[in-house]
Coordinates of N, CA and C in Angstrom, one line a residue:
M1 N 0.8 -1.1 0.0 CA 0.1 0.0 -0.1 C 0.7 1.1 0.0
K2 N 0.6 2.1 -0.9 CA 1.3 3.6 -1.0 C 0.6 4.6 -0.3
L3 N 1.4 5.6 0.2 CA 0.5 6.5 0.9 C 0.5 7.7 0.2
T4 N -0.4 8.7 0.2 CA -0.8 9.8 -0.7 C -1.3 11.0 0.0
A5 N -0.6 12.1 -0.2 CA -1.1 13.5 0.3 C -1.8 14.2 -0.7
K6 N -2.9 14.7 -0.3 CA -3.7 15.4 -1.1 C -4.7 16.4 -0.5
A7 N -5.0 17.3 -1.5 CA -5.6 18.6 -1.1 C -6.4 19.0 -2.1
T8 N -7.7 19.7 -2.1 CA -8.4 20.3 -3.2 C -9.1 21.5 -2.6
I9 N -9.3 22.4 -3.6 CA -9.6 23.7 -3.4 C -10.4 24.3 -4.8
Q10 N -11.5 25.0 -4.6 CA -12.0 25.8 -5.8 C -11.8 27.3 -5.8
I11 N -11.0 27.7 -6.9 CA -10.8 29.0 -7.1 C -11.7 29.8 -7.9
Q12 N -12.1 31.0 -7.6 CA -13.0 31.6 -8.4 C -12.2 32.6 -9.6
K13 N -11.7 31.8 -10.4 CA -10.8 32.3 -11.7 C -10.8 31.4 -12.7
P14 N -10.7 31.6 -14.0 CA -10.8 30.6 -15.2 C -9.5 30.0 -14.9
I15 N -9.8 28.7 -15.4 CA -8.6 27.8 -15.6 C -7.4 28.3 -16.3
E16 N -7.4 29.1 -17.2 CA -6.4 29.5 -17.9 C -5.5 30.4 -16.9
E17 N -6.1 31.3 -16.0 CA -5.3 32.0 -14.9 C -4.8 31.3 -13.8
V18 N -5.7 30.2 -13.3 CA -5.0 29.3 -12.5 C -3.8 28.6 -13.0
F19 N -4.0 27.9 -14.3 CA -3.0 27.2 -14.7 C -1.6 28.1 -14.8
E20 N -1.8 29.5 -15.4 CA -0.6 30.4 -15.5 C 0.0 30.7 -14.1
G21 N -1.0 30.7 -13.1 CA -0.5 31.0 -11.5 C 0.2 29.7 -11.0
I22 N 0.1 28.7 -11.7 CA 1.0 27.8 -11.2 C 2.5 27.5 -11.9
V23 N 2.2 27.7 -13.2 CA 3.4 27.6 -14.1 C 4.6 28.5 -14.3
N24 N 4.0 29.6 -13.9 CA 4.6 31.2 -14.0 C 5.3 31.4 -12.8
P25 N 6.8 31.5 -12.5 CA 7.5 31.8 -11.5 C 7.2 33.1 -10.9
E26 N 6.8 33.9 -11.9 CA 6.5 35.4 -11.4 C 5.1 35.5 -10.8
K27 N 4.4 34.7 -10.9 CA 3.1 34.4 -10.0 C 3.4 33.4 -8.7
M28 N 4.2 32.4 -9.1 CA 4.2 31.5 -7.9 C 4.9 32.1 -6.9
T29 N 6.0 33.2 -7.1 CA 6.8 33.6 -6.1 C 5.9 34.6 -5.2
N30 N 4.6 34.9 -5.6 CA 3.8 35.9 -4.8 C 2.9 34.9 -3.6
Y31 N 3.1 33.4 -3.6 CA 2.1 32.7 -2.8 C 3.0 31.6 -2.4
F32 N 4.1 30.9 -3.0 CA 4.6 29.7 -2.8 C 6.2 29.5 -2.6
I33 N 6.9 30.1 -3.4 CA 8.2 29.9 -3.8 C 8.9 31.4 -3.7
S34 N 10.2 31.1 -3.3 CA 11.0 32.6 -3.6 C 11.7 33.0 -4.7
E35 N 11.9 31.6 -5.1 CA 12.9 31.7 -6.4 C 12.7 30.6 -7.3
S36 N 12.8 30.6 -8.6 CA 13.0 29.4 -9.6 C 13.5 30.1 -10.8
N37 N 14.5 28.8 -11.4 CA 15.1 29.1 -12.4 C 14.4 29.1 -13.4
G38 N 13.2 29.2 -13.7 CA 12.5 29.0 -14.9 C 10.9 28.7 -14.8
R39 N 10.3 28.5 -15.9 CA 8.6 28.3 -15.9 C 8.6 26.7 -16.0
L40 N 7.5 26.3 -15.4 CA 7.3 24.8 -15.5 C 7.0 24.4 -16.8
E41 N 7.8 23.5 -17.6 CA 7.4 22.9 -18.8 C 7.9 21.8 -19.1
T42 N 7.1 21.0 -19.6 CA 7.4 19.5 -20.1 C 8.8 19.2 -20.3
G43 N 9.5 18.4 -19.7 CA 10.9 18.1 -19.8 C 11.8 18.9 -19.2
K44 N 11.4 20.0 -18.5 CA 12.3 21.0 -18.1 C 12.7 20.7 -16.8
E45 N 14.0 20.6 -16.1 CA 14.6 20.6 -14.7 C 14.5 21.9 -14.2
L46 N 14.1 22.2 -12.9 CA 14.0 23.4 -12.2 C 14.7 23.2 -10.9
T47 N 15.1 24.2 -10.3 CA 15.3 24.5 -8.9 C 14.5 25.6 -8.4
W48 N 13.9 25.3 -7.3 CA 13.0 26.2 -6.6 C 13.6 26.5 -5.2
K49 N 13.6 27.7 -4.7 CA 13.8 28.0 -3.3 C 12.7 28.5 -2.7
F50 N 12.5 28.4 -1.5 CA 11.5 28.9 -0.4 C 12.0 29.7 0.5
P51 N 11.0 30.8 0.8 CA 11.5 31.9 1.7 C 11.8 31.6 3.1
E52 N 11.1 30.5 3.6 CA 11.6 30.2 5.0 C 12.5 29.3 5.3
F53 N 13.1 28.7 4.3 CA 14.1 27.3 4.3 C 15.4 27.5 3.6
P54 N 16.5 27.6 4.1 CA 17.6 27.5 3.5 C 18.1 26.1 2.6
V55 N 17.1 25.8 1.5 CA 17.3 24.9 0.8 C 17.0 24.8 -0.5
E56 N 17.6 24.1 -1.6 CA 17.3 24.4 -2.9 C 16.4 23.0 -3.2
V57 N 15.4 22.9 -4.0 CA 14.6 21.7 -4.1 C 14.7 21.6 -5.8
P58 N 15.1 20.4 -6.0 CA 15.3 20.3 -7.8 C 13.9 19.6 -7.9
V59 N 13.5 20.1 -9.2 CA 12.1 20.0 -9.7 C 12.1 19.1 -11.0
K60 N 12.1 17.7 -11.1 CA 12.3 17.0 -12.2 C 11.0 16.4 -12.6
D61 N 11.2 15.8 -14.0 CA 10.3 15.2 -14.9 C 8.9 15.7 -14.8
V62 N 8.8 17.0 -15.1 CA 8.0 17.7 -15.3 C 7.0 17.7 -16.6
K63 N 5.9 17.3 -16.6 CA 4.8 17.1 -17.5 C 3.8 18.0 -17.4
I64 N 3.4 18.7 -18.7 CA 2.6 19.6 -18.5 C 1.5 19.3 -19.5
E65 N 0.2 19.5 -19.3 CA -1.0 19.5 -20.4 C -1.7 20.8 -19.9
I66 N -1.7 21.8 -20.9 CA -2.2 23.0 -20.7 C -3.4 23.3 -20.4
N67 N -3.5 24.0 -19.2 CA -4.9 24.1 -18.7 C -5.5 23.0 -18.0
R68 N -4.9 21.7 -17.9 CA -5.2 20.5 -17.4 C -4.8 19.9 -16.3
S69 N -3.4 19.9 -16.5 CA -2.6 19.3 -15.4 C -1.1 19.2 -15.4
I70 N -0.3 19.2 -14.5 CA 0.9 19.6 -14.0 C 1.5 18.5 -13.2
S71 N 2.6 17.7 -13.6 CA 3.0 16.6 -12.6 C 4.8 17.0 -12.8
F72 N 5.3 16.6 -11.5 CA 6.8 16.7 -11.3 C 7.0 15.7 -10.3
V73 N 8.1 15.7 -10.2 CA 9.0 14.9 -9.0 C 9.9 15.8 -8.2
W74 N 9.7 15.9 -7.1 CA 11.0 16.8 -6.1 C 11.3 15.7 -5.0
D75 N 10.8 14.7 -4.9 CA 11.2 13.5 -3.9 C 11.3 12.2 -4.8
K76 N 12.3 11.5 -4.5 CA 12.4 10.3 -5.5 C 11.6 9.5 -5.3
E77 N 10.8 9.4 -4.2 CA 9.9 8.4 -4.2 C 8.4 9.0 -4.4
T78 N 8.2 10.1 -4.8 CA 6.8 10.6 -5.0 C 6.8 11.3 -6.3
V79 N 5.5 11.5 -6.8 CA 5.0 12.1 -7.9 C 4.0 13.3 -7.5
V80 N 4.4 14.4 -7.6 CA 3.3 15.3 -7.4 C 2.4 15.7 -8.8
K81 N 1.2 15.7 -8.4 CA 0.1 15.7 -9.8 C -1.0 16.9 -9.3
I82 N -1.2 17.8 -10.2 CA -2.1 19.1 -9.9 C -2.8 18.9 -11.2
I83 N -4.2 18.7 -10.7 CA -5.3 18.5 -11.9 C -6.3 19.8 -11.8
L84 N -6.5 20.3 -12.8 CA -7.4 21.5 -12.9 C -8.8 21.1 -13.6
E85 N -9.8 21.5 -12.9 CA -11.0 21.1 -13.5 C -11.9 22.5 -13.8
E86 N -12.2 22.9 -15.0 CA -13.3 23.9 -15.2 C -14.6 23.6 -14.8
Q87 N -15.2 24.6 -14.1 CA -16.4 24.5 -13.3 C -17.7 25.2 -14.3
P88 N -18.8 24.9 -14.2 CA -19.8 25.7 -15.1 C -19.9 27.0 -15.0
D89 N -19.5 27.5 -13.7 CA -19.3 29.1 -13.5 C -18.0 29.6 -14.0
K90 N -17.2 28.8 -14.6 CA -15.7 29.2 -14.9 C -14.8 29.6 -13.9
S91 N -15.3 28.9 -12.6 CA -14.0 28.7 -11.7 C -13.4 27.3 -11.9
T92 N -12.4 27.2 -11.2 CA -11.5 26.1 -11.5 C -11.4 25.3 -10.0
V93 N -11.6 24.0 -10.1 CA -11.2 23.1 -9.0 C -9.8 22.7 -9.0
V94 N -9.0 22.8 -8.1 CA -7.4 22.4 -8.3 C -7.5 21.2 -7.4
K95 N -6.8 20.0 -7.8 CA -6.7 18.9 -7.1 C -5.1 18.6 -6.9
V96 N -4.6 18.3 -5.7 CA -3.3 18.2 -5.8 C -3.0 16.7 -5.0
T97 N -2.3 15.8 -5.6 CA -1.9 14.7 -5.0 C -0.5 14.3 -5.1
E98 N 0.2 13.8 -4.0 CA 1.4 13.6 -3.8 C 1.6 12.2 -3.4
D99 N 1.9 11.1 -4.1 CA 1.9 9.8 -3.9 C 3.2 9.0 -4.4
G100 N 3.2 7.9 -3.6 CA 4.1 6.8 -3.8 C 5.0 6.3 -2.8
K101 N 4.9 6.9 -1.5 CA 5.7 6.4 -0.4 C 5.1 5.1 0.3
P102 N 6.2 4.2 0.4 CA 5.3 3.2 1.0 C 4.8 3.3 2.3
H103 N 4.1 2.4 3.0 CA 3.4 2.5 4.2 C 4.2 2.1 5.5
N104 N 4.7 3.1 6.2 CA 5.4 2.9 7.4 C 5.2 4.0 8.2
E105 N 5.5 4.1 9.7 CA 5.5 5.1 10.6 C 5.8 6.4 10.1
D106 N 7.3 6.7 9.6 CA 7.8 7.8 9.3 C 6.9 8.3 8.0
N107 N 6.5 7.4 7.2 CA 5.9 8.2 5.7 C 4.5 8.4 6.3
L108 N 3.9 7.9 7.5 CA 2.6 8.4 7.9 C 2.8 9.7 8.1
K109 N 3.8 10.1 9.0 CA 4.0 11.4 9.4 C 4.2 12.4 8.1
W110 N 5.0 12.0 7.2 CA 5.1 12.5 5.7 C 3.6 13.0 5.0
A111 N 3.0 11.9 5.1 CA 1.6 11.9 4.6 C 0.8 13.3 5.2
I112 N 0.7 13.3 6.5 CA 0.0 14.4 7.1 C 0.8 15.7 7.0
G113 N 2.1 15.8 7.1 CA 2.6 17.0 6.7 C 2.5 17.5 5.4
N114 N 2.7 16.6 4.4 CA 2.6 17.0 3.1 C 1.1 17.4 2.6
T115 N 0.0 16.5 3.3 CA -1.3 17.2 3.0 C -1.5 18.4 3.8
E116 N -0.7 18.7 4.9 CA -1.0 20.0 5.4 C -0.4 21.2 4.4
G117 N 0.8 20.8 4.0 CA 1.6 21.8 2.9 C 0.7 21.9 1.9
W118 N 0.4 20.8 1.1 CA -0.5 21.3 -0.2 C -1.8 22.0 0.2
A119 N -2.5 21.7 1.3 CA -3.6 22.7 1.5 C -3.2 23.9 1.7
N120 N -2.1 24.3 2.4 CA -1.5 25.7 2.5 C -1.2 26.3 1.2
F121 N -0.4 25.4 0.5 CA -0.4 25.9 -0.9 C -1.6 26.4 -1.6
L122 N -2.5 25.7 -1.6 CA -3.8 25.9 -2.2 C -4.7 27.0 -1.6
A123 N -4.4 27.2 -0.4 CA -5.2 28.3 0.5 C -4.3 29.6 0.0
C124 N -3.2 29.6 -0.2 CA -2.1 30.8 -0.5 C -2.6 31.3 -1.8
M125 N -2.5 30.2 -2.8 CA -2.7 30.4 -4.3 C -4.0 31.1 -4.4
K126 N -5.1 30.6 -3.5 CA -6.7 31.2 -3.7 C -6.4 32.8 -3.2
A127 N -5.9 32.8 -2.3 CA -5.8 34.3 -2.0 C -5.2 35.1 -2.8
Y128 N -4.0 34.7 -3.2 CA -3.2 35.6 -4.3 C -4.1 35.8 -5.4
L129 N -4.6 34.5 -6.0 CA -5.2 34.8 -7.5 C -6.4 35.6 -7.3
E130 N -7.1 35.4 -6.5 CA -8.6 36.0 -6.0 C -8.5 37.4 -5.6
Y131 N -7.5 37.6 -4.6 CA -7.6 39.0 -4.0 C -6.2 39.6 -3.6
G132 N -5.2 39.1 -4.5 CA -3.8 39.7 -4.4 C -3.2 39.5 -3.1
I133 N -3.6 38.6 -2.3 CA -3.1 38.9 -0.6 C -2.0 37.8 -0.8
Q134 N -1.0 38.0 -0.1 CA 0.1 37.1 0.0 C 0.2 36.5 1.5
L135 N -0.6 35.5 1.6 CA -0.8 34.8 2.9 C 0.4 34.1 3.7
R136 N 1.5 33.7 2.6 CA 2.5 33.0 3.1 C 3.8 34.0 3.8
K137 N 3.6 35.2 3.2 CA 4.7 36.3 3.9 C 4.6 36.1 5.5
G138 N 5.7 35.9 5.9 CA 5.9 35.7 7.5 C 5.2 34.5 8.0
A139 N 4.4 33.8 7.5 CA 3.6 32.7 8.1 C 4.4 31.7 8.6
F140 N 5.8 31.5 8.2 CA 6.6 30.0 8.6 C 8.1 30.6 9.2
D141 N 7.9 32.0 9.6 CA 9.2 32.5 10.0 C 9.7 31.9 11.2
F142 N 8.6 31.4 12.1 CA 9.0 30.5 13.3 C 9.6 29.3 13.1
M143 N 9.6 28.8 11.8 CA 10.3 27.3 11.7 C 11.6 27.8 11.1
R144 N 12.2 28.9 10.7 CA 13.6 29.0 10.3 C 14.6 28.7 11.4
E145 N 15.8 28.1 10.8 CA 16.6 27.8 11.9 C 17.4 29.0 12.3
N146 N 17.7 29.1 13.4 CA 18.6 30.3 14.1 C 19.8 30.2 13.9

Protein backbone atom coordinates (compact mmCIF):
# COMPACT_ATOMS: atom_id res chain seq x y z
CA MET A 1 0.00 0.00 0.00
CA LYS A 2 1.34 3.42 -1.01
CA LEU A 3 0.60 6.62 0.91
CA THR A 4 -0.86 9.75 -0.68
CA ALA A 5 -0.91 13.37 0.44
CA LYS A 6 -3.76 15.29 -1.14
CA ALA A 7 -5.70 18.54 -1.04
CA THR A 8 -8.41 20.21 -3.14
CA ILE A 9 -9.83 23.73 -3.43
CA GLN A 10 -12.03 25.76 -5.76
CA ILE A 11 -10.65 29.04 -7.04
CA GLN A 12 -12.96 31.69 -8.45
CA LYS A 13 -10.82 32.30 -11.53
CA PRO A 14 -10.83 30.85 -15.06
CA ILE A 15 -8.74 27.75 -15.64
CA GLU A 16 -6.23 29.66 -17.81
CA GLU A 17 -5.45 32.08 -14.96
CA VAL A 18 -5.08 29.28 -12.42
CA PHE A 19 -2.82 27.30 -14.74
CA GLU A 20 -0.65 30.37 -15.36
CA GLY A 21 -0.55 30.99 -11.60
CA ILE A 22 1.07 27.60 -11.14
CA VAL A 23 3.51 27.38 -14.05
CA ASN A 24 4.70 31.00 -14.07
CA PRO A 25 7.41 31.70 -11.45
CA GLU A 26 6.52 35.41 -11.44
CA LYS A 27 3.13 34.37 -10.06
CA MET A 28 4.31 31.52 -7.80
CA THR A 29 6.82 33.74 -6.02
CA ASN A 30 3.85 35.68 -4.66
CA TYR A 31 2.36 32.73 -2.79
CA PHE A 32 4.64 29.66 -2.69
CA ILE A 33 8.31 29.84 -3.65
CA SER A 34 10.86 32.64 -3.35
CA GLU A 35 12.76 31.79 -6.52
CA SER A 36 12.74 29.52 -9.57
CA ASN A 37 15.19 29.27 -12.42
CA GLY A 38 12.36 28.98 -14.95
CA ARG A 39 8.81 28.27 -15.91
CA LEU A 40 7.27 24.82 -15.40
CA GLU A 41 7.40 23.20 -18.85
CA THR A 42 7.41 19.59 -20.00
CA GLY A 43 10.88 18.07 -19.81
CA LYS A 44 12.41 21.00 -17.95
CA GLU A 45 14.40 20.59 -14.72
CA LEU A 46 14.11 23.45 -12.27
CA THR A 47 15.38 24.52 -8.89
CA TRP A 48 12.99 26.10 -6.42
CA LYS A 49 13.91 28.07 -3.33
CA PHE A 50 11.52 28.77 -0.47
CA PRO A 51 11.50 31.96 1.61
CA GLU A 52 11.43 30.16 4.96
CA PHE A 53 14.01 27.44 4.44
CA PRO A 54 17.66 27.52 3.32
CA VAL A 55 17.30 24.70 0.78
CA GLU A 56 17.20 24.39 -2.97
CA VAL A 57 14.66 21.86 -4.20
CA PRO A 58 15.21 20.16 -7.55
CA VAL A 59 12.02 19.82 -9.62
CA LYS A 60 12.34 17.08 -12.26
CA ASP A 61 10.31 15.03 -14.72
CA VAL A 62 7.93 17.92 -15.38
CA LYS A 63 4.91 17.03 -17.50
CA ILE A 64 2.38 19.64 -18.57
CA GLU A 65 -1.03 19.47 -20.23
CA ILE A 66 -1.92 23.11 -20.79
CA ASN A 67 -4.88 24.19 -18.65
CA ARG A 68 -5.41 20.57 -17.49
CA SER A 69 -2.55 19.12 -15.44
CA ILE A 70 0.95 19.57 -14.09
CA SER A 71 3.13 16.83 -12.65
CA PHE A 72 6.67 16.75 -11.34
CA VAL A 73 9.04 14.91 -9.04
CA TRP A 74 10.81 16.65 -6.17
CA ASP A 75 11.14 13.62 -3.93
CA LYS A 76 12.53 10.47 -5.56
CA GLU A 77 9.77 8.34 -4.01
CA THR A 78 6.79 10.49 -5.02
CA VAL A 79 5.09 12.20 -7.94
CA VAL A 80 3.16 15.45 -7.50
CA LYS A 81 0.09 15.77 -9.73
CA ILE A 82 -1.99 18.92 -10.00
CA ILE A 83 -5.27 18.51 -11.87
CA LEU A 84 -7.36 21.50 -12.97
CA GLU A 85 -11.10 21.12 -13.59
CA GLU A 86 -13.11 23.96 -15.11
CA GLN A 87 -16.51 24.44 -13.49
CA PRO A 88 -19.75 25.60 -15.16
CA ASP A 89 -19.38 29.03 -13.49
CA LYS A 90 -15.85 29.32 -15.00
CA SER A 91 -14.16 28.83 -11.63
CA THR A 92 -11.51 26.11 -11.30
CA VAL A 93 -11.20 23.14 -8.95
CA VAL A 94 -7.55 22.35 -8.21
CA LYS A 95 -6.67 18.86 -6.96
CA VAL A 96 -3.16 18.08 -5.73
CA THR A 97 -1.90 14.59 -4.98
CA GLU A 98 1.57 13.50 -4.03
CA ASP A 99 1.91 9.76 -3.81
CA GLY A 100 4.24 6.84 -3.90
CA LYS A 101 5.72 6.43 -0.42
CA PRO A 102 5.48 2.98 1.15
CA HIS A 103 3.32 2.62 4.24
CA ASN A 104 5.32 2.91 7.48
CA GLU A 105 5.30 5.13 10.58
CA ASP A 106 7.75 7.75 9.24
CA ASN A 107 5.87 7.99 5.98
CA LEU A 108 2.55 8.40 7.81
CA LYS A 109 4.06 11.56 9.32
CA TRP A 110 5.15 12.58 5.82
CA ALA A 111 1.62 12.07 4.46
CA ILE A 112 0.08 14.20 7.20
CA GLY A 113 2.70 16.93 6.85
CA ASN A 114 2.52 17.08 3.07
CA THR A 115 -1.28 17.09 3.12
CA GLU A 116 -1.05 20.14 5.39
CA GLY A 117 1.54 21.65 3.06
CA TRP A 118 -0.55 21.18 -0.07
CA ALA A 119 -3.64 22.58 1.67
CA ASN A 120 -1.54 25.63 2.57
CA PHE A 121 -0.28 25.91 -1.03
CA LEU A 122 -3.86 25.92 -2.29
CA ALA A 123 -5.13 28.43 0.28
CA CYS A 124 -2.22 30.77 -0.46
CA MET A 125 -2.77 30.43 -4.22
CA LYS A 126 -6.50 31.15 -3.83
CA ALA A 127 -5.84 34.26 -1.74
CA TYR A 128 -3.26 35.54 -4.21
CA LEU A 129 -5.15 34.78 -7.43
CA GLU A 130 -8.55 35.99 -6.19
CA TYR A 131 -7.53 38.94 -3.98
CA GLY A 132 -3.82 39.66 -4.49
CA ILE A 133 -3.12 38.76 -0.85
CA GLN A 134 0.18 37.10 0.08
CA LEU A 135 -0.77 34.77 2.95
CA ARG A 136 2.59 33.01 3.06
CA LYS A 137 4.63 36.13 3.84
CA GLY A 138 5.88 35.70 7.42
CA ALA A 139 3.69 32.65 8.03
CA PHE A 140 6.59 30.28 8.61
CA ASP A 141 9.24 32.56 10.08
CA PHE A 142 8.94 30.60 13.34
CA MET A 143 10.29 27.52 11.50
CA ARG A 144 13.53 29.10 10.34
CA GLU A 145 16.71 27.74 11.78
CA ASN A 146 18.50 30.32 13.92
